[in-house]
Amino acid sequence: MWDDEDQFKTEILNASTLMEFILLGFSGFPHLQWVLFMIFLFMYITILTCNSIIILLVKTDPALQTPMYFFLSNFSFLEICYVTATIPRILLDLYTLKGNISVLACATQMYFVLMLGGTECLLLAAMAYDRYVAICKPLQYYLLMKDKVCLQLVAASWISGIPVEIGQTYQIFSLHFCASNKIDHFFCDIPPLLKLACGDTFVNTVAVYVVAVVFVMIPFLVIIVSYVKIICNIMKLSSAKGMAKAFSTCSSHLIVVVLFYGTASITYLQPKPRKSEGMGKLLSLFYTIFIPALNPIIYTLRNKDITMALRKLQNKLLTW
């Protein structure tokens, strides 16, 4: 009995004096550290460059001064912020071969990843609503999607998650971490941190599910409803060319939605016993890094307006 009590006191003492965590990241592949460093560096530079070009095109080309491209430029800026919350830390750990991160830095990283992820869900829902109005109510499009409305939708997407994620991050880091200080992940995420906590984490787990439902499932349902109505409207079109154009307008956004929501929902809504550590890392890599790297390619290759604006910009640069 006394041994158990002493062990409990030791655990509480360790938890109260915990000053840092260790991100294990990709330490299981010691011979690939520099290869991984170069891959992530290349992906980071690519994401920054491609999304910055999209923002520049939308700002400078008059043909792209529409609500759809306003949302796209905000989405590109969001992607830059989103990957910046994780990749620089990964690069630092791969370069130093250490994963030490202070509790404050870990909490800060978790907050930004969660907040920006929630913003992405809401912004994708706003983009789906924009496509719904454009295809189902074309005559009212510029009335319903005025500059003020677009700004309000974008502002709501960015601001809504701030108080929620501050509360959730505080709740997670109010726990006692006595099992270990080693996080088997490449960034501070909720599932691996909950595994390190001692005591009952039922309330925290329920809170994770509730927030995931609000910021993942509800926007996803909005997107599904929007696209059901869009498809029904497209099927009424008599012109095959009109149908093709309508599908082309929505296809890029739909691909991004499926990729992002698919991996994010599995990560935060799937029961813990069914998901291994390796699978958790792989899914996280998809929605935090790989998909943001693909998004500019998806939007530019399948969008004639963007490619035309890019050619104009290239011609201007060549004539200077």
mmCIF file of C-alpha atoms in Angstrom:
data_model
loop_
_atom_site.group_PDB
_atom_site.id
_atom_site.type_symbol
_atom_site.label_atom_id
_atom_site.label_comp_id
_atom_site.label_asym_id
_atom_site.label_seq_id
_atom_site.Cartn_x
_atom_site.Cartn_y
_atom_site.Cartn_z
ATOM 1 C CA MET A 1 0.000 0.000 0.000
ATOM 2 C CA TRP A 2 2.809 2.387 1.003
ATOM 3 C CA ASP A 3 4.665 1.549 -2.216
ATOM 4 C CA ASP A 4 1.624 2.540 -4.270
ATOM 5 C CA GLU A 5 1.267 5.780 -2.309
ATOM 6 C CA ASP A 6 4.961 6.615 -2.753
ATOM 7 C CA GLN A 7 4.737 5.868 -6.475
ATOM 8 C CA PHE A 8 1.675 8.132 -6.785
ATOM 9 C CA LYS A 9 3.494 10.961 -4.959
ATOM 10 C CA THR A 10 6.512 10.505 -7.241
ATOM 11 C CA GLU A 11 4.302 10.661 -10.329
ATOM 12 C CA ILE A 12 2.633 13.866 -9.137
ATOM 13 C CA LEU A 13 6.041 15.375 -8.349
ATOM 14 C CA ASN A 14 7.349 14.454 -11.806
ATOM 15 C CA ALA A 15 4.211 15.892 -13.396
ATOM 16 C CA SER A 16 4.476 19.143 -11.486
ATOM 17 C CA THR A 17 8.160 19.616 -12.369
ATOM 18 C CA LEU A 18 7.816 18.701 -16.061
ATOM 19 C CA MET A 19 9.537 21.454 -18.012
ATOM 20 C CA GLU A 20 9.786 19.959 -21.483
ATOM 21 C CA PHE A 21 8.682 17.165 -23.793
ATOM 22 C CA ILE A 22 10.686 15.214 -26.329
ATOM 23 C CA LEU A 23 9.179 14.867 -29.805
ATOM 24 C CA LEU A 24 10.305 11.483 -31.101
ATOM 25 C CA GLY A 25 9.268 12.439 -34.615
ATOM 26 C CA PHE A 26 11.190 10.345 -37.146
ATOM 27 C CA SER A 27 13.873 9.137 -34.744
ATOM 28 C CA GLY A 28 12.996 5.577 -35.748
ATOM 29 C CA PHE A 29 14.763 6.244 -39.063
ATOM 30 C CA PRO A 30 18.206 7.531 -37.952
ATOM 31 C CA HIS A 31 19.856 6.871 -41.326
ATOM 32 C CA LEU A 32 17.221 8.894 -43.185
ATOM 33 C CA GLN A 33 17.384 12.091 -41.099
ATOM 34 C CA TRP A 34 19.104 14.203 -43.764
ATOM 35 C CA VAL A 35 17.020 12.735 -46.574
ATOM 36 C CA LEU A 36 13.860 13.606 -44.634
ATOM 37 C CA PHE A 37 15.272 17.069 -43.856
ATOM 38 C CA MET A 38 15.757 17.792 -47.574
ATOM 39 C CA ILE A 39 12.303 16.411 -48.462
ATOM 40 C CA PHE A 40 10.515 18.534 -45.851
ATOM 41 C CA LEU A 41 12.590 21.610 -46.735
ATOM 42 C CA PHE A 42 11.706 21.203 -50.411
ATOM 43 C CA MET A 43 8.017 20.742 -49.576
ATOM 44 C CA TYR A 44 8.008 23.794 -47.291
ATOM 45 C CA ILE A 45 9.631 26.028 -49.909
ATOM 46 C CA THR A 46 7.235 24.678 -52.560
ATOM 47 C CA ILE A 47 4.164 25.338 -50.395
ATOM 48 C CA LEU A 48 5.321 28.867 -49.536
ATOM 49 C CA THR A 49 6.183 29.685 -53.148
ATOM 50 C CA CYS A 50 3.092 28.230 -54.837
ATOM 51 C CA ASN A 51 0.617 29.712 -52.371
ATOM 52 C CA SER A 52 2.355 33.090 -52.461
ATOM 53 C CA ILE A 53 2.059 33.077 -56.263
ATOM 54 C CA ILE A 54 -1.686 32.350 -56.011
ATOM 55 C CA ILE A 55 -2.118 35.250 -53.549
ATOM 56 C CA LEU A 56 -0.108 37.548 -55.853
ATOM 57 C CA LEU A 57 -2.156 36.540 -58.915
ATOM 58 C CA VAL A 58 -5.471 37.155 -57.142
ATOM 59 C CA LYS A 59 -4.302 40.545 -55.886
ATOM 60 C CA THR A 60 -2.909 41.768 -59.234
ATOM 61 C CA ASP A 61 -5.091 40.246 -61.966
ATOM 62 C CA PRO A 62 -8.442 42.052 -62.526
ATOM 63 C CA ALA A 63 -9.977 38.851 -63.933
ATOM 64 C CA LEU A 64 -9.529 37.196 -60.519
ATOM 65 C CA GLN A 65 -11.244 39.926 -58.502
ATOM 66 C CA THR A 66 -14.224 37.707 -57.686
ATOM 67 C CA PRO A 67 -15.518 36.138 -54.434
ATOM 68 C CA MET A 68 -14.299 32.672 -55.471
ATOM 69 C CA TYR A 69 -10.700 33.833 -55.839
ATOM 70 C CA PHE A 70 -10.946 36.014 -52.746
ATOM 71 C CA PHE A 71 -11.680 32.829 -50.792
ATOM 72 C CA LEU A 72 -8.897 30.996 -52.645
ATOM 73 C CA SER A 73 -6.307 33.653 -51.762
ATOM 74 C CA ASN A 74 -7.346 33.475 -48.103
ATOM 75 C CA PHE A 75 -7.139 29.692 -48.289
ATOM 76 C CA SER A 76 -3.603 29.953 -49.711
ATOM 77 C CA PHE A 77 -2.559 32.294 -46.895
ATOM 78 C CA LEU A 78 -4.084 29.872 -44.393
ATOM 79 C CA GLU A 79 -2.082 26.990 -45.883
ATOM 80 C CA ILE A 80 1.141 28.984 -45.455
ATOM 81 C CA CYS A 81 0.305 29.571 -41.779
ATOM 82 C CA TYR A 82 -0.788 25.956 -41.294
ATOM 83 C CA VAL A 83 2.426 24.341 -42.526
ATOM 84 C CA THR A 84 4.529 26.962 -40.708
ATOM 85 C CA ALA A 85 3.067 25.659 -37.444
ATOM 86 C CA THR A 86 4.675 22.241 -38.018
ATOM 87 C CA ILE A 87 7.411 22.055 -40.691
ATOM 88 C CA PRO A 88 9.976 24.501 -39.180
ATOM 89 C CA ARG A 89 9.849 22.486 -35.963
ATOM 90 C CA ILE A 90 10.315 19.230 -37.912
ATOM 91 C CA LEU A 91 13.303 20.724 -39.749
ATOM 92 C CA LEU A 92 14.858 21.884 -36.471
ATOM 93 C CA ASP A 93 14.482 18.433 -34.900
ATOM 94 C CA LEU A 94 15.912 16.694 -37.965
ATOM 95 C CA TYR A 95 18.852 19.144 -38.115
ATOM 96 C CA THR A 96 19.757 18.978 -34.410
ATOM 97 C CA LEU A 97 18.785 15.307 -34.001
ATOM 98 C CA LYS A 98 16.992 16.405 -30.817
ATOM 99 C CA GLY A 99 13.304 16.703 -30.130
ATOM 100 C CA ASN A 100 13.332 18.751 -26.936
ATOM 101 C CA ILE A 101 10.438 21.205 -26.783
ATOM 102 C CA SER A 102 9.333 23.256 -23.781
ATOM 103 C CA VAL A 103 5.839 22.830 -22.373
ATOM 104 C CA LEU A 104 4.960 26.388 -23.414
ATOM 105 C CA ALA A 105 6.258 25.868 -26.969
ATOM 106 C CA CYS A 106 4.375 22.562 -27.170
ATOM 107 C CA ALA A 107 1.126 24.193 -26.016
ATOM 108 C CA THR A 108 1.630 27.070 -28.457
ATOM 109 C CA GLN A 109 2.197 24.690 -31.360
ATOM 110 C CA MET A 110 -0.852 22.622 -30.450
ATOM 111 C CA TYR A 111 -3.015 25.738 -30.248
ATOM 112 C CA PHE A 112 -1.992 27.012 -33.679
ATOM 113 C CA VAL A 113 -2.334 23.614 -35.377
ATOM 114 C CA LEU A 114 -5.828 23.119 -33.916
ATOM 115 C CA MET A 115 -6.949 26.706 -34.531
ATOM 116 C CA LEU A 116 -5.688 26.783 -38.116
ATOM 117 C CA GLY A 117 -7.118 23.310 -38.786
ATOM 118 C CA GLY A 118 -10.526 24.467 -37.540
ATOM 119 C CA THR A 119 -10.236 27.601 -39.684
ATOM 120 C CA GLU A 120 -9.536 25.430 -42.720
ATOM 121 C CA CYS A 121 -12.682 23.381 -42.099
ATOM 122 C CA LEU A 122 -14.828 26.516 -41.803
ATOM 123 C CA LEU A 123 -13.200 28.199 -44.801
ATOM 124 C CA LEU A 124 -13.779 25.116 -46.964
ATOM 125 C CA ALA A 125 -17.458 25.272 -45.921
ATOM 126 C CA ALA A 126 -17.596 28.972 -46.890
ATOM 127 C CA MET A 127 -16.040 28.131 -50.270
ATOM 128 C CA ALA A 128 -18.674 25.418 -50.786
ATOM 129 C CA TYR A 129 -21.421 27.947 -50.028
ATOM 130 C CA ASP A 130 -19.861 30.316 -52.576
ATOM 131 C CA ARG A 131 -19.954 27.583 -55.240
ATOM 132 C CA TYR A 132 -23.571 26.753 -54.301
ATOM 133 C CA VAL A 133 -24.668 30.377 -54.803
ATOM 134 C CA ALA A 134 -22.680 30.679 -58.054
ATOM 135 C CA ILE A 135 -24.253 27.581 -59.627
ATOM 136 C CA CYS A 136 -27.713 27.433 -58.046
ATOM 137 C CA LYS A 137 -28.440 31.177 -57.837
ATOM 138 C CA PRO A 138 -26.290 32.775 -60.555
ATOM 139 C CA LEU A 139 -28.531 35.826 -61.041
ATOM 140 C CA GLN A 140 -28.277 36.677 -57.334
ATOM 141 C CA TYR A 141 -24.583 35.772 -56.996
ATOM 142 C CA TYR A 142 -23.082 39.256 -56.699
ATOM 143 C CA LEU A 143 -25.972 40.372 -54.492
ATOM 144 C CA LEU A 144 -25.595 37.469 -52.055
ATOM 145 C CA MET A 145 -21.783 37.360 -52.188
ATOM 146 C CA LYS A 146 -21.035 41.044 -51.717
ATOM 147 C CA ASP A 147 -17.600 42.104 -50.464
ATOM 148 C CA LYS A 148 -19.009 42.621 -46.969
ATOM 149 C CA VAL A 149 -20.480 39.095 -46.868
ATOM 150 C CA CYS A 150 -17.229 37.536 -48.091
ATOM 151 C CA LEU A 151 -15.235 39.433 -45.460
ATOM 152 C CA GLN A 152 -17.665 38.322 -42.750
ATOM 153 C CA LEU A 153 -17.416 34.659 -43.798
ATOM 154 C CA VAL A 154 -13.612 34.775 -43.839
ATOM 155 C CA ALA A 155 -13.456 36.648 -40.512
ATOM 156 C CA ALA A 156 -15.844 34.152 -38.912
ATOM 157 C CA SER A 157 -13.699 31.271 -40.176
ATOM 158 C CA TRP A 158 -10.560 32.755 -38.612
ATOM 159 C CA ILE A 159 -12.054 33.990 -35.347
ATOM 160 C CA SER A 160 -14.517 31.216 -34.379
ATOM 161 C CA GLY A 161 -11.885 28.701 -33.350
ATOM 162 C CA ILE A 162 -9.724 31.050 -31.255
ATOM 163 C CA PRO A 163 -11.598 30.886 -27.889
ATOM 164 C CA VAL A 164 -12.470 27.202 -28.342
ATOM 165 C CA GLU A 165 -8.902 26.117 -29.012
ATOM 166 C CA ILE A 166 -7.498 28.304 -26.238
ATOM 167 C CA GLY A 167 -9.855 26.480 -23.873
ATOM 168 C CA GLN A 168 -9.033 23.051 -25.270
ATOM 169 C CA THR A 169 -5.273 23.658 -25.168
ATOM 170 C CA TYR A 170 -5.520 24.896 -21.568
ATOM 171 C CA GLN A 171 -7.573 21.841 -20.660
ATOM 172 C CA ILE A 172 -5.013 19.441 -22.152
ATOM 173 C CA PHE A 173 -2.021 21.109 -20.510
ATOM 174 C CA SER A 174 -3.780 21.252 -17.135
ATOM 175 C CA LEU A 175 -3.391 17.475 -16.995
ATOM 176 C CA HIS A 176 -0.546 15.780 -15.119
ATOM 177 C CA PHE A 177 1.887 14.055 -17.484
ATOM 178 C CA CYS A 178 3.520 11.347 -15.417
ATOM 179 C CA ALA A 179 3.791 8.381 -17.772
ATOM 180 C CA SER A 180 6.636 9.866 -19.814
ATOM 181 C CA ASN A 181 7.716 13.105 -21.437
ATOM 182 C CA LYS A 182 8.314 11.473 -24.828
ATOM 183 C CA ILE A 183 5.689 12.322 -27.458
ATOM 184 C CA ASP A 184 5.610 9.715 -30.219
ATOM 185 C CA HIS A 185 4.785 12.253 -32.901
ATOM 186 C CA PHE A 186 6.405 14.964 -35.022
ATOM 187 C CA PHE A 187 4.329 17.761 -33.455
ATOM 188 C CA CYS A 188 2.343 18.365 -30.271
ATOM 189 C CA ASP A 189 -1.037 16.827 -31.024
ATOM 190 C CA ILE A 190 -3.861 15.856 -28.690
ATOM 191 C CA PRO A 191 -4.013 12.031 -29.114
ATOM 192 C CA PRO A 192 -0.326 11.307 -28.274
ATOM 193 C CA LEU A 193 -0.371 13.806 -25.393
ATOM 194 C CA LEU A 194 -3.460 12.231 -23.834
ATOM 195 C CA LYS A 195 -1.595 8.905 -23.777
ATOM 196 C CA LEU A 196 1.075 10.469 -21.539
ATOM 197 C CA ALA A 197 -1.433 11.810 -19.009
ATOM 198 C CA CYS A 198 -2.014 10.083 -15.698
ATOM 199 C CA GLY A 199 -5.449 9.941 -14.150
ATOM 200 C CA ASP A 200 -8.824 10.004 -15.823
ATOM 201 C CA THR A 201 -8.845 11.679 -19.263
ATOM 202 C CA PHE A 202 -12.470 10.844 -20.096
ATOM 203 C CA VAL A 203 -13.605 14.487 -19.952
ATOM 204 C CA ASN A 204 -10.732 15.546 -22.197
ATOM 205 C CA THR A 205 -11.491 12.782 -24.697
ATOM 206 C CA VAL A 206 -15.162 13.787 -24.810
ATOM 207 C CA ALA A 207 -14.142 17.432 -25.305
ATOM 208 C CA VAL A 208 -11.941 16.390 -28.262
ATOM 209 C CA TYR A 209 -14.881 14.604 -29.869
ATOM 210 C CA VAL A 210 -17.248 17.529 -29.262
ATOM 211 C CA VAL A 211 -14.840 20.063 -30.789
ATOM 212 C CA ALA A 212 -14.134 17.703 -33.693
ATOM 213 C CA VAL A 213 -17.863 17.345 -34.372
ATOM 214 C CA VAL A 214 -18.368 21.136 -34.287
ATOM 215 C CA PHE A 215 -15.356 22.066 -36.424
ATOM 216 C CA VAL A 216 -15.094 18.980 -38.652
ATOM 217 C CA MET A 217 -18.463 17.293 -39.019
ATOM 218 C CA ILE A 218 -20.812 20.307 -39.055
ATOM 219 C CA PRO A 219 -18.831 22.169 -41.778
ATOM 220 C CA PHE A 220 -18.574 18.860 -43.631
ATOM 221 C CA LEU A 221 -22.370 18.488 -43.532
ATOM 222 C CA VAL A 222 -22.702 22.046 -44.857
ATOM 223 C CA ILE A 223 -20.385 21.089 -47.721
ATOM 224 C CA ILE A 224 -22.318 17.872 -48.420
ATOM 225 C CA VAL A 225 -25.678 19.710 -48.506
ATOM 226 C CA SER A 226 -24.192 22.401 -50.776
ATOM 227 C CA TYR A 227 -22.840 19.843 -53.215
ATOM 228 C CA VAL A 228 -26.036 17.768 -53.234
ATOM 229 C CA LYS A 229 -27.911 20.901 -54.309
ATOM 230 C CA ILE A 230 -25.161 21.797 -56.788
ATOM 231 C CA ILE A 231 -25.258 18.341 -58.406
ATOM 232 C CA CYS A 232 -29.062 18.400 -58.581
ATOM 233 C CA ASN A 233 -28.880 21.795 -60.276
ATOM 234 C CA ILE A 234 -26.150 20.690 -62.683
ATOM 235 C CA MET A 235 -28.177 17.640 -63.737
ATOM 236 C CA LYS A 236 -30.981 19.980 -64.835
ATOM 237 C CA LEU A 237 -28.706 21.719 -67.329
ATOM 238 C CA SER A 238 -29.508 20.797 -70.909
ATOM 239 C CA SER A 239 -26.098 21.731 -72.285
ATOM 240 C CA ALA A 240 -23.284 19.199 -71.891
ATOM 241 C CA LYS A 241 -20.809 22.066 -72.107
ATOM 242 C CA GLY A 242 -22.578 23.860 -69.260
ATOM 243 C CA MET A 243 -22.508 20.703 -67.127
ATOM 244 C CA ALA A 244 -18.794 20.220 -67.794
ATOM 245 C CA LYS A 245 -18.038 23.843 -66.882
ATOM 246 C CA ALA A 246 -20.057 23.604 -63.659
ATOM 247 C CA PHE A 247 -18.345 20.362 -62.625
ATOM 248 C CA SER A 248 -14.947 21.848 -63.479
ATOM 249 C CA THR A 249 -15.655 24.857 -61.247
ATOM 250 C CA CYS A 250 -16.347 22.615 -58.238
ATOM 251 C CA SER A 251 -14.023 19.659 -58.810
ATOM 252 C CA SER A 252 -10.845 21.224 -57.361
ATOM 253 C CA HIS A 253 -12.578 22.263 -54.160
ATOM 254 C CA LEU A 254 -14.269 18.871 -53.830
ATOM 255 C CA ILE A 255 -10.937 17.010 -54.186
ATOM 256 C CA VAL A 256 -9.371 19.164 -51.439
ATOM 257 C CA VAL A 257 -12.397 18.603 -49.166
ATOM 258 C CA VAL A 258 -12.283 14.817 -49.553
ATOM 259 C CA LEU A 259 -8.524 14.623 -48.905
ATOM 260 C CA PHE A 260 -8.457 16.979 -45.924
ATOM 261 C CA TYR A 261 -11.656 15.857 -44.192
ATOM 262 C CA GLY A 262 -10.937 12.185 -44.787
ATOM 263 C CA THR A 263 -7.614 12.192 -42.939
ATOM 264 C CA ALA A 264 -8.558 14.761 -40.257
ATOM 265 C CA SER A 265 -11.793 12.988 -39.307
ATOM 266 C CA ILE A 266 -10.046 9.609 -38.998
ATOM 267 C CA THR A 267 -7.415 11.203 -36.740
ATOM 268 C CA TYR A 268 -9.804 12.902 -34.299
ATOM 269 C CA LEU A 269 -12.995 10.847 -34.529
ATOM 270 C CA GLN A 270 -11.740 7.260 -34.798
ATOM 271 C CA PRO A 271 -11.607 5.292 -31.518
ATOM 272 C CA LYS A 272 -8.057 5.152 -30.120
ATOM 273 C CA PRO A 273 -7.625 1.343 -29.955
ATOM 274 C CA ARG A 274 -8.107 1.041 -33.730
ATOM 275 C CA LYS A 275 -5.267 3.369 -34.635
ATOM 276 C CA SER A 276 -1.557 2.583 -34.310
ATOM 277 C CA GLU A 277 1.121 5.216 -33.619
ATOM 278 C CA GLY A 278 2.545 4.764 -37.114
ATOM 279 C CA MET A 279 -0.864 5.195 -38.735
ATOM 280 C CA GLY A 280 -1.525 8.291 -36.618
ATOM 281 C CA LYS A 281 1.726 9.880 -37.832
ATOM 282 C CA LEU A 282 0.976 8.983 -41.444
ATOM 283 C CA LEU A 283 -2.523 10.482 -41.319
ATOM 284 C CA SER A 284 -1.170 13.611 -39.637
ATOM 285 C CA LEU A 285 1.477 13.948 -42.362
ATOM 286 C CA PHE A 286 -1.293 13.878 -44.949
ATOM 287 C CA TYR A 287 -3.533 16.595 -43.530
ATOM 288 C CA THR A 288 -0.773 18.870 -42.146
ATOM 289 C CA ILE A 289 1.840 18.676 -44.942
ATOM 290 C CA PHE A 290 1.118 16.505 -48.002
ATOM 291 C CA ILE A 291 -2.355 17.881 -48.746
ATOM 292 C CA PRO A 292 -1.279 21.546 -48.323
ATOM 293 C CA ALA A 293 1.527 20.738 -50.791
ATOM 294 C CA LEU A 294 -0.983 19.319 -53.288
ATOM 295 C CA ASN A 295 -3.585 22.071 -52.936
ATOM 296 C CA PRO A 296 -1.862 24.699 -55.152
ATOM 297 C CA ILE A 297 -1.342 22.051 -57.856
ATOM 298 C CA ILE A 298 -4.977 20.934 -57.649
ATOM 299 C CA TYR A 299 -6.282 24.500 -57.904
ATOM 300 C CA THR A 300 -3.908 25.730 -60.628
ATOM 301 C CA LEU A 301 -3.863 22.733 -62.968
ATOM 302 C CA ARG A 302 -7.651 22.481 -63.008
ATOM 303 C CA ASN A 303 -8.349 26.215 -63.237
ATOM 304 C CA LYS A 304 -8.102 28.048 -66.556
ATOM 305 C CA ASP A 305 -8.389 31.511 -64.962
ATOM 306 C CA ILE A 306 -5.387 30.855 -62.706
ATOM 307 C CA THR A 307 -3.280 29.424 -65.544
ATOM 308 C CA MET A 308 -4.158 32.399 -67.766
ATOM 309 C CA ALA A 309 -3.228 34.841 -64.983
ATOM 310 C CA LEU A 310 0.031 32.953 -64.472
ATOM 311 C CA ARG A 311 0.890 33.261 -68.171
ATOM 312 C CA LYS A 312 0.168 36.995 -68.061
ATOM 313 C CA LEU A 313 2.468 37.369 -65.062
ATOM 314 C CA GLN A 314 5.207 35.384 -66.816
ATOM 315 C CA ASN A 315 4.914 37.579 -69.918
ATOM 316 C CA LYS A 316 5.142 40.739 -67.798
ATOM 317 C CA LEU A 317 8.255 39.432 -66.035
ATOM 318 C CA LEU A 318 9.882 38.504 -69.369
ATOM 319 C CA THR A 319 9.246 41.950 -70.841
ATOM 320 C CA TRP A 320 10.896 43.766 -67.922
#
